Amino acid sequence: MDYSQTDVVNWLKHCELLTDYELDSFTADETRPRITQSANGHMLFLRGVNLNPAQSPEDMVSVRLFIIEILVITYRKRRLVSIDDVLNSLIDNIG
């Protein structure tokens, strides 16, 4: 999900998966790479190399994951090519 979209943030606020503290951490402007056990699962914050056109690779892209037994939510503001590669691989293997 793209956290710059208001409807995405609203969905997260109302989905009842995250506590207020977890939601604040998940939607913070700045994050550091880490994994944190939360009340309902785990939150993983990573950074990837920015391979988007006309952008600097040193300008890392943040990707955030909320992980529970039956669900993984990925959350980002800017496109991350490596995430697209993983999704395409999963789609290819399912089809």
PDB file of N, CA and C in Angstrom:
ATOM      1  N   MET A   1       0.833  -1.172   0.000  1.00  0.00           N
ATOM      2  CA  MET A   1       0.000   0.000   0.000  1.00  0.00           C
ATOM      3  C   MET A   1       0.883   1.242   0.000  1.00  0.00           C
ATOM      4  N   ASP A   2       0.377   2.301  -0.561  1.00  0.00           N
ATOM      5  CA  ASP A   2       1.078   3.575  -0.634  1.00  0.00           C
ATOM      6  C   ASP A   2       0.578   4.470   0.503  1.00  0.00           C
ATOM      7  N   TYR A   3       1.443   4.714   1.501  1.00  0.00           N
ATOM      8  CA  TYR A   3       0.997   5.460   2.670  1.00  0.00           C
ATOM      9  C   TYR A   3       0.841   6.956   2.446  1.00  0.00           C
ATOM     10  N   SER A   4       1.105   7.435   1.232  1.00  0.00           N
ATOM     11  CA  SER A   4       0.818   8.842   0.939  1.00  0.00           C
ATOM     12  C   SER A   4      -0.646   9.028   0.548  1.00  0.00           C
ATOM     13  N   GLN A   5      -1.367   7.937   0.382  1.00  0.00           N
ATOM     14  CA  GLN A   5      -2.781   7.981   0.007  1.00  0.00           C
ATOM     15  C   GLN A   5      -3.666   8.002   1.259  1.00  0.00           C
ATOM     16  N   THR A   6      -4.521   8.989   1.369  1.00  0.00           N
ATOM     17  CA  THR A   6      -5.380   9.158   2.544  1.00  0.00           C
ATOM     18  C   THR A   6      -6.255   7.937   2.797  1.00  0.00           C
ATOM     19  N   ASP A   7      -6.797   7.322   1.736  1.00  0.00           N
ATOM     20  CA  ASP A   7      -7.676   6.168   1.936  1.00  0.00           C
ATOM     21  C   ASP A   7      -6.924   4.975   2.509  1.00  0.00           C
ATOM     22  N   VAL A   8      -5.646   4.852   2.207  1.00  0.00           N
ATOM     23  CA  VAL A   8      -4.834   3.768   2.764  1.00  0.00           C
ATOM     24  C   VAL A   8      -4.649   3.972   4.264  1.00  0.00           C
ATOM     25  N   VAL A   9      -4.303   5.189   4.661  1.00  0.00           N
ATOM     26  CA  VAL A   9      -4.135   5.485   6.083  1.00  0.00           C
ATOM     27  C   VAL A   9      -5.453   5.287   6.821  1.00  0.00           C
ATOM     28  N   ASN A  10      -6.552   5.724   6.233  1.00  0.00           N
ATOM     29  CA  ASN A  10      -7.868   5.524   6.858  1.00  0.00           C
ATOM     30  C   ASN A  10      -8.194   4.046   7.020  1.00  0.00           C
ATOM     31  N   TRP A  11      -7.858   3.233   6.016  1.00  0.00           N
ATOM     32  CA  TRP A  11      -8.099   1.794   6.122  1.00  0.00           C
ATOM     33  C   TRP A  11      -7.307   1.216   7.296  1.00  0.00           C
ATOM     34  N   LEU A  12      -6.036   1.593   7.399  1.00  0.00           N
ATOM     35  CA  LEU A  12      -5.217   1.095   8.502  1.00  0.00           C
ATOM     36  C   LEU A  12      -5.774   1.514   9.856  1.00  0.00           C
ATOM     37  N   LYS A  13      -6.279   2.740   9.949  1.00  0.00           N
ATOM     38  CA  LYS A  13      -6.836   3.224  11.212  1.00  0.00           C
ATOM     39  C   LYS A  13      -8.057   2.423  11.632  1.00  0.00           C
ATOM     40  N   HIS A  14      -8.821   1.925  10.667  1.00  0.00           N
ATOM     41  CA  HIS A  14     -10.076   1.257  10.975  1.00  0.00           C
ATOM     42  C   HIS A  14     -10.029  -0.270  10.866  1.00  0.00           C
ATOM     43  N   CYS A  15      -8.898  -0.838  10.488  1.00  0.00           N
ATOM     44  CA  CYS A  15      -8.843  -2.291  10.294  1.00  0.00           C
ATOM     45  C   CYS A  15      -8.682  -3.060  11.596  1.00  0.00           C
ATOM     46  N   GLU A  16      -8.368  -2.381  12.685  1.00  0.00           N
ATOM     47  CA  GLU A  16      -8.247  -2.976  14.022  1.00  0.00           C
ATOM     48  C   GLU A  16      -7.119  -3.995  14.141  1.00  0.00           C
ATOM     49  N   LEU A  17      -6.150  -3.953  13.237  1.00  0.00           N
ATOM     50  CA  LEU A  17      -4.993  -4.833  13.341  1.00  0.00           C
ATOM     51  C   LEU A  17      -3.871  -4.210  14.155  1.00  0.00           C
ATOM     52  N   LEU A  18      -3.783  -2.868  14.135  1.00  0.00           N
ATOM     53  CA  LEU A  18      -2.687  -2.158  14.779  1.00  0.00           C
ATOM     54  C   LEU A  18      -3.182  -1.352  15.968  1.00  0.00           C
ATOM     55  N   THR A  19      -2.385  -1.345  17.039  1.00  0.00           N
ATOM     56  CA  THR A  19      -2.675  -0.442  18.148  1.00  0.00           C
ATOM     57  C   THR A  19      -2.341   0.979  17.699  1.00  0.00           C
ATOM     58  N   ASP A  20      -2.738   1.968  18.478  1.00  0.00           N
ATOM     59  CA  ASP A  20      -2.423   3.363  18.134  1.00  0.00           C
ATOM     60  C   ASP A  20      -0.913   3.576  18.043  1.00  0.00           C
ATOM     61  N   TYR A  21      -0.164   3.000  18.971  1.00  0.00           N
ATOM     62  CA  TYR A  21       1.303   3.126  18.957  1.00  0.00           C
ATOM     63  C   TYR A  21       1.884   2.495  17.690  1.00  0.00           C
ATOM     64  N   GLU A  22       1.409   1.302  17.342  1.00  0.00           N
ATOM     65  CA  GLU A  22       1.891   0.620  16.141  1.00  0.00           C
ATOM     66  C   GLU A  22       1.549   1.416  14.885  1.00  0.00           C
ATOM     67  N   LEU A  23       0.341   1.952  14.830  1.00  0.00           N
ATOM     68  CA  LEU A  23      -0.065   2.759  13.682  1.00  0.00           C
ATOM     69  C   LEU A  23       0.821   3.998  13.555  1.00  0.00           C
ATOM     70  N   ASP A  24       1.098   4.653  14.677  1.00  0.00           N
ATOM     71  CA  ASP A  24       1.981   5.826  14.646  1.00  0.00           C
ATOM     72  C   ASP A  24       3.372   5.442  14.145  1.00  0.00           C
ATOM     73  N   SER A  25       3.896   4.319  14.595  1.00  0.00           N
ATOM     74  CA  SER A  25       5.211   3.859  14.141  1.00  0.00           C
ATOM     75  C   SER A  25       5.181   3.521  12.657  1.00  0.00           C
ATOM     76  N   PHE A  26       4.127   2.846  12.242  1.00  0.00           N
ATOM     77  CA  PHE A  26       3.996   2.381  10.867  1.00  0.00           C
ATOM     78  C   PHE A  26       3.862   3.540   9.881  1.00  0.00           C
ATOM     79  N   THR A  27       3.260   4.652  10.314  1.00  0.00           N
ATOM     80  CA  THR A  27       2.990   5.775   9.423  1.00  0.00           C
ATOM     81  C   THR A  27       3.935   6.960   9.655  1.00  0.00           C
ATOM     82  N   ALA A  28       4.953   6.795  10.479  1.00  0.00           N
ATOM     83  CA  ALA A  28       5.889   7.879  10.766  1.00  0.00           C
ATOM     84  C   ALA A  28       6.614   8.318   9.495  1.00  0.00           C
ATOM     85  N   ASP A  29       6.948   9.603   9.432  1.00  0.00           N
ATOM     86  CA  ASP A  29       7.671  10.133   8.274  1.00  0.00           C
ATOM     87  C   ASP A  29       9.054   9.508   8.146  1.00  0.00           C
ATOM     88  N   GLU A  30       9.733   9.328   9.252  1.00  0.00           N
ATOM     89  CA  GLU A  30      11.092   8.772   9.247  1.00  0.00           C
ATOM     90  C   GLU A  30      11.120   7.495  10.070  1.00  0.00           C
ATOM     91  N   THR A  31      11.792   6.485   9.555  1.00  0.00           N
ATOM     92  CA  THR A  31      11.963   5.235  10.299  1.00  0.00           C
ATOM     93  C   THR A  31      13.406   4.767  10.150  1.00  0.00           C
ATOM     94  N   ARG A  32      13.824   3.920  11.060  1.00  0.00           N
ATOM     95  CA  ARG A  32      15.124   3.262  11.002  1.00  0.00           C
ATOM     96  C   ARG A  32      14.861   1.782  10.758  1.00  0.00           C
ATOM     97  N   PRO A  33      15.734   1.111  10.027  1.00  0.00           N
ATOM     98  CA  PRO A  33      15.556  -0.328   9.818  1.00  0.00           C
ATOM     99  C   PRO A  33      15.530  -1.074  11.160  1.00  0.00           C
ATOM    100  N   ARG A  34      14.525  -1.929  11.330  1.00  0.00           N
ATOM    101  CA  ARG A  34      14.405  -2.689  12.581  1.00  0.00           C
ATOM    102  C   ARG A  34      13.276  -3.705  12.450  1.00  0.00           C
ATOM    103  N   ILE A  35      13.239  -4.634  13.376  1.00  0.00           N
ATOM    104  CA  ILE A  35      12.086  -5.513  13.532  1.00  0.00           C
ATOM    105  C   ILE A  35      11.631  -5.379  14.974  1.00  0.00           C
ATOM    106  N   THR A  36      10.334  -5.259  15.156  1.00  0.00           N
ATOM    107  CA  THR A  36       9.762  -5.049  16.470  1.00  0.00           C
ATOM    108  C   THR A  36       8.582  -5.991  16.660  1.00  0.00           C
ATOM    109  N   GLN A  37       8.564  -6.686  17.788  1.00  0.00           N
ATOM    110  CA  GLN A  37       7.384  -7.476  18.111  1.00  0.00           C
ATOM    111  C   GLN A  37       6.321  -6.511  18.609  1.00  0.00           C
ATOM    112  N   SER A  38       5.142  -6.598  18.023  1.00  0.00           N
ATOM    113  CA  SER A  38       4.052  -5.714  18.404  1.00  0.00           C
ATOM    114  C   SER A  38       3.000  -6.518  19.157  1.00  0.00           C
ATOM    115  N   ALA A  39       1.953  -5.842  19.568  1.00  0.00           N
ATOM    116  CA  ALA A  39       0.894  -6.513  20.326  1.00  0.00           C
ATOM    117  C   ALA A  39       0.229  -7.629  19.522  1.00  0.00           C
ATOM    118  N   ASN A  40       0.121  -7.432  18.203  1.00  0.00           N
ATOM    119  CA  ASN A  40      -0.616  -8.389  17.371  1.00  0.00           C
ATOM    120  C   ASN A  40       0.249  -9.160  16.391  1.00  0.00           C
ATOM    121  N   GLY A  41       1.512  -8.832  16.264  1.00  0.00           N
ATOM    122  CA  GLY A  41       2.370  -9.483  15.282  1.00  0.00           C
ATOM    123  C   GLY A  41       3.768  -8.910  15.338  1.00  0.00           C
ATOM    124  N   HIS A  42       4.362  -8.712  14.177  1.00  0.00           N
ATOM    125  CA  HIS A  42       5.696  -8.120  14.077  1.00  0.00           C
ATOM    126  C   HIS A  42       5.673  -6.998  13.046  1.00  0.00           C
ATOM    127  N   MET A  43       6.467  -5.970  13.311  1.00  0.00           N
ATOM    128  CA  MET A  43       6.642  -4.891  12.354  1.00  0.00           C
ATOM    129  C   MET A  43       8.097  -4.919  11.910  1.00  0.00           C
ATOM    130  N   LEU A  44       8.311  -4.899  10.596  1.00  0.00           N
ATOM    131  CA  LEU A  44       9.637  -4.923  10.009  1.00  0.00           C
ATOM    132  C   LEU A  44       9.791  -3.677   9.145  1.00  0.00           C
ATOM    133  N   PHE A  45      10.831  -2.903   9.422  1.00  0.00           N
ATOM    134  CA  PHE A  45      11.108  -1.683   8.676  1.00  0.00           C
ATOM    135  C   PHE A  45      12.430  -1.885   7.950  1.00  0.00           C
ATOM    136  N   LEU A  46      12.416  -1.742   6.627  1.00  0.00           N
ATOM    137  CA  LEU A  46      13.593  -1.949   5.794  1.00  0.00           C
ATOM    138  C   LEU A  46      13.819  -0.740   4.898  1.00  0.00           C
ATOM    139  N   ARG A  47      14.988  -0.700   4.290  1.00  0.00           N
ATOM    140  CA  ARG A  47      15.278   0.308   3.269  1.00  0.00           C
ATOM    141  C   ARG A  47      15.856  -0.404   2.063  1.00  0.00           C
ATOM    142  N   GLY A  48      15.442   0.059   0.879  1.00  0.00           N
ATOM    143  CA  GLY A  48      15.935  -0.521  -0.357  1.00  0.00           C
ATOM    144  C   GLY A  48      16.593   0.534  -1.224  1.00  0.00           C
ATOM    145  N   VAL A  49      17.461   0.072  -2.105  1.00  0.00           N
ATOM    146  CA  VAL A  49      18.140   0.968  -3.037  1.00  0.00           C
ATOM    147  C   VAL A  49      17.113   1.549  -4.005  1.00  0.00           C
ATOM    148  N   ASN A  50      17.185   2.844  -4.206  1.00  0.00           N
ATOM    149  CA  ASN A  50      16.235   3.556  -5.058  1.00  0.00           C
ATOM    150  C   ASN A  50      16.667   3.428  -6.522  1.00  0.00           C
ATOM    151  N   LEU A  51      16.019   2.540  -7.263  1.00  0.00           N
ATOM    152  CA  LEU A  51      16.306   2.364  -8.687  1.00  0.00           C
ATOM    153  C   LEU A  51      15.239   2.993  -9.569  1.00  0.00           C
ATOM    154  N   ASN A  52      14.433   3.890  -8.995  1.00  0.00           N
ATOM    155  CA  ASN A  52      13.405   4.575  -9.766  1.00  0.00           C
ATOM    156  C   ASN A  52      14.065   5.533 -10.759  1.00  0.00           C
ATOM    157  N   PRO A  53      13.441   5.710 -11.940  1.00  0.00           N
ATOM    158  CA  PRO A  53      14.017   6.593 -12.965  1.00  0.00           C
ATOM    159  C   PRO A  53      14.249   8.017 -12.441  1.00  0.00           C
ATOM    160  N   ALA A  54      15.378   8.587 -12.830  1.00  0.00           N
ATOM    161  CA  ALA A  54      15.746   9.975 -12.518  1.00  0.00           C
ATOM    162  C   ALA A  54      15.880  10.240 -11.017  1.00  0.00           C
ATOM    163  N   GLN A  55      16.176   9.196 -10.238  1.00  0.00           N
ATOM    164  CA  GLN A  55      16.382   9.379  -8.805  1.00  0.00           C
ATOM    165  C   GLN A  55      17.715   8.769  -8.406  1.00  0.00           C
ATOM    166  N   SER A  56      18.249   9.223  -7.303  1.00  0.00           N
ATOM    167  CA  SER A  56      19.559   8.788  -6.838  1.00  0.00           C
ATOM    168  C   SER A  56      19.456   7.466  -6.065  1.00  0.00           C
ATOM    169  N   PRO A  57      20.288   6.484  -6.398  1.00  0.00           N
ATOM    170  CA  PRO A  57      20.277   5.214  -5.653  1.00  0.00           C
ATOM    171  C   PRO A  57      20.585   5.397  -4.165  1.00  0.00           C
ATOM    172  N   GLU A  58      21.313   6.455  -3.805  1.00  0.00           N
ATOM    173  CA  GLU A  58      21.628   6.709  -2.399  1.00  0.00           C
ATOM    174  C   GLU A  58      20.420   7.184  -1.604  1.00  0.00           C
ATOM    175  N   ASP A  59      19.388   7.649  -2.291  1.00  0.00           N
ATOM    176  CA  ASP A  59      18.154   8.096  -1.644  1.00  0.00           C
ATOM    177  C   ASP A  59      17.287   6.866  -1.382  1.00  0.00           C
ATOM    178  N   MET A  60      17.566   6.204  -0.268  1.00  0.00           N
ATOM    179  CA  MET A  60      16.935   4.919   0.038  1.00  0.00           C
ATOM    180  C   MET A  60      15.410   5.038   0.149  1.00  0.00           C
ATOM    181  N   VAL A  61      14.733   3.951  -0.191  1.00  0.00           N
ATOM    182  CA  VAL A  61      13.273   3.875  -0.126  1.00  0.00           C
ATOM    183  C   VAL A  61      12.890   3.020   1.073  1.00  0.00           C
ATOM    184  N   SER A  62      12.003   3.545   1.914  1.00  0.00           N
ATOM    185  CA  SER A  62      11.535   2.823   3.087  1.00  0.00           C
ATOM    186  C   SER A  62      10.379   1.898   2.705  1.00  0.00           C
ATOM    187  N   VAL A  63      10.441   0.678   3.209  1.00  0.00           N
ATOM    188  CA  VAL A  63       9.316  -0.244   3.080  1.00  0.00           C
ATOM    189  C   VAL A  63       9.044  -0.804   4.480  1.00  0.00           C
ATOM    190  N   ARG A  64       7.783  -0.862   4.823  1.00  0.00           N
ATOM    191  CA  ARG A  64       7.384  -1.287   6.162  1.00  0.00           C
ATOM    192  C   ARG A  64       6.450  -2.478   6.029  1.00  0.00           C
ATOM    193  N   LEU A  65       6.625  -3.454   6.874  1.00  0.00           N
ATOM    194  CA  LEU A  65       5.801  -4.654   6.836  1.00  0.00           C
ATOM    195  C   LEU A  65       5.188  -4.897   8.202  1.00  0.00           C
ATOM    196  N   PHE A  66       3.921  -5.257   8.212  1.00  0.00           N
ATOM    197  CA  PHE A  66       3.248  -5.727   9.410  1.00  0.00           C
ATOM    198  C   PHE A  66       2.907  -7.181   9.139  1.00  0.00           C
ATOM    199  N   ILE A  67       3.372  -8.072  10.010  1.00  0.00           N
ATOM    200  CA  ILE A  67       3.294  -9.504   9.742  1.00  0.00           C
ATOM    201  C   ILE A  67       2.554 -10.210  10.876  1.00  0.00           C
ATOM    202  N   ILE A  68       1.486 -10.925  10.502  1.00  0.00           N
ATOM    203  CA  ILE A  68       0.812 -11.824  11.438  1.00  0.00           C
ATOM    204  C   ILE A  68       0.719 -13.187  10.756  1.00  0.00           C
ATOM    205  N   GLU A  69       0.210 -14.154  11.463  1.00  0.00           N
ATOM    206  CA  GLU A  69       0.203 -15.527  10.962  1.00  0.00           C
ATOM    207  C   GLU A  69      -0.464 -15.674   9.599  1.00  0.00           C
ATOM    208  N   ILE A  70      -1.544 -14.940   9.362  1.00  0.00           N
ATOM    209  CA  ILE A  70      -2.303 -15.132   8.122  1.00  0.00           C
ATOM    210  C   ILE A  70      -2.235 -13.958   7.150  1.00  0.00           C
ATOM    211  N   LEU A  71      -1.406 -12.933   7.468  1.00  0.00           N
ATOM    212  CA  LEU A  71      -1.437 -11.717   6.669  1.00  0.00           C
ATOM    213  C   LEU A  71      -0.102 -10.978   6.733  1.00  0.00           C
ATOM    214  N   VAL A  72       0.303 -10.421   5.596  1.00  0.00           N
ATOM    215  CA  VAL A  72       1.451  -9.508   5.537  1.00  0.00           C
ATOM    216  C   VAL A  72       0.978  -8.241   4.837  1.00  0.00           C
ATOM    217  N   ILE A  73       1.121  -7.118   5.518  1.00  0.00           N
ATOM    218  CA  ILE A  73       0.802  -5.822   4.931  1.00  0.00           C
ATOM    219  C   ILE A  73       2.129  -5.137   4.619  1.00  0.00           C
ATOM    220  N   THR A  74       2.303  -4.712   3.370  1.00  0.00           N
ATOM    221  CA  THR A  74       3.488  -3.932   3.011  1.00  0.00           C
ATOM    222  C   THR A  74       3.050  -2.505   2.745  1.00  0.00           C
ATOM    223  N   TYR A  75       3.888  -1.596   3.153  1.00  0.00           N
ATOM    224  CA  TYR A  75       3.517  -0.197   3.204  1.00  0.00           C
ATOM    225  C   TYR A  75       4.693   0.623   2.731  1.00  0.00           C
ATOM    226  N   ARG A  76       4.504   1.486   1.750  1.00  0.00           N
ATOM    227  CA  ARG A  76       5.581   2.318   1.232  1.00  0.00           C
ATOM    228  C   ARG A  76       4.989   3.576   0.615  1.00  0.00           C
ATOM    229  N   LYS A  77       5.875   4.557   0.422  1.00  0.00           N
ATOM    230  CA  LYS A  77       5.449   5.811  -0.207  1.00  0.00           C
ATOM    231  C   LYS A  77       5.910   5.860  -1.657  1.00  0.00           C
ATOM    232  N   ARG A  78       7.128   5.396  -1.897  1.00  0.00           N
ATOM    233  CA  ARG A  78       7.673   5.398  -3.248  1.00  0.00           C
ATOM    234  C   ARG A  78       7.846   3.960  -3.728  1.00  0.00           C
ATOM    235  N   ARG A  79       7.751   3.799  -5.008  1.00  0.00           N
ATOM    236  CA  ARG A  79       7.915   2.486  -5.636  1.00  0.00           C
ATOM    237  C   ARG A  79       9.303   1.936  -5.318  1.00  0.00           C
ATOM    238  N   LEU A  80       9.369   0.625  -5.086  1.00  0.00           N
ATOM    239  CA  LEU A  80      10.628  -0.052  -4.840  1.00  0.00           C
ATOM    240  C   LEU A  80      10.718  -1.215  -5.822  1.00  0.00           C
ATOM    241  N   VAL A  81      11.668  -1.143  -6.733  1.00  0.00           N
ATOM    242  CA  VAL A  81      11.788  -2.116  -7.818  1.00  0.00           C
ATOM    243  C   VAL A  81      11.911  -3.536  -7.285  1.00  0.00           C
ATOM    244  N   SER A  82      12.665  -3.741  -6.214  1.00  0.00           N
ATOM    245  CA  SER A  82      12.840  -5.098  -5.683  1.00  0.00           C
ATOM    246  C   SER A  82      11.519  -5.689  -5.190  1.00  0.00           C
ATOM    247  N   ILE A  83      10.643  -4.871  -4.633  1.00  0.00           N
ATOM    248  CA  ILE A  83       9.325  -5.350  -4.203  1.00  0.00           C
ATOM    249  C   ILE A  83       8.496  -5.747  -5.419  1.00  0.00           C
ATOM    250  N   ASP A  84       8.549  -4.939  -6.471  1.00  0.00           N
ATOM    251  CA  ASP A  84       7.851  -5.295  -7.714  1.00  0.00           C
ATOM    252  C   ASP A  84       8.368  -6.628  -8.253  1.00  0.00           C
ATOM    253  N   ASP A  85       9.679  -6.863  -8.179  1.00  0.00           N
ATOM    254  CA  ASP A  85      10.257  -8.126  -8.645  1.00  0.00           C
ATOM    255  C   ASP A  85       9.721  -9.311  -7.838  1.00  0.00           C
ATOM    256  N   VAL A  86       9.628  -9.151  -6.521  1.00  0.00           N
ATOM    257  CA  VAL A  86       9.103 -10.223  -5.664  1.00  0.00           C
ATOM    258  C   VAL A  86       7.642 -10.499  -6.005  1.00  0.00           C
ATOM    259  N   LEU A  87       6.840  -9.454  -6.147  1.00  0.00           N
ATOM    260  CA  LEU A  87       5.428  -9.632  -6.487  1.00  0.00           C
ATOM    261  C   LEU A  87       5.263 -10.328  -7.838  1.00  0.00           C
ATOM    262  N   ASN A  88       6.026  -9.897  -8.819  1.00  0.00           N
ATOM    263  CA  ASN A  88       5.936 -10.540 -10.147  1.00  0.00           C
ATOM    264  C   ASN A  88       6.357 -12.006 -10.090  1.00  0.00           C
ATOM    265  N   SER A  89       7.356 -12.313  -9.288  1.00  0.00           N
ATOM    266  CA  SER A  89       7.783 -13.702  -9.119  1.00  0.00           C
ATOM    267  C   SER A  89       6.692 -14.548  -8.486  1.00  0.00           C
ATOM    268  N   LEU A  90       6.045 -13.995  -7.469  1.00  0.00           N
ATOM    269  CA  LEU A  90       4.941 -14.714  -6.807  1.00  0.00           C
ATOM    270  C   LEU A  90       3.780 -14.954  -7.773  1.00  0.00           C
ATOM    271  N   ILE A  91       3.448 -13.930  -8.554  1.00  0.00           N
ATOM    272  CA  ILE A  91       2.360 -14.050  -9.522  1.00  0.00           C
ATOM    273  C   ILE A  91       2.703 -15.100 -10.574  1.00  0.00           C
ATOM    274  N   ASP A  92       3.949 -15.101 -11.057  1.00  0.00           N
ATOM    275  CA  ASP A  92       4.379 -16.083 -12.049  1.00  0.00           C
ATOM    276  C   ASP A  92       4.295 -17.512 -11.514  1.00  0.00           C
ATOM    277  N   ASN A  93       4.630 -17.689 -10.235  1.00  0.00           N
ATOM    278  CA  ASN A  93       4.625 -19.025  -9.644  1.00  0.00           C
ATOM    279  C   ASN A  93       3.225 -19.515  -9.307  1.00  0.00           C
ATOM    280  N   ILE A  94       2.284 -18.595  -9.100  1.00  0.00           N
ATOM    281  CA  ILE A  94       0.902 -18.990  -8.812  1.00  0.00           C
ATOM    282  C   ILE A  94       0.194 -19.400 -10.110  1.00  0.00           C
ATOM    283  N   GLY A  95       0.418 -18.619 -11.167  1.00  0.00           N
ATOM    284  CA  GLY A  95      -0.288 -18.795 -12.418  1.00  0.00           C
ATOM    285  C   GLY A  95       0.159 -19.990 -13.163  1.00  0.00           C
TER     286      GLY A  95
END
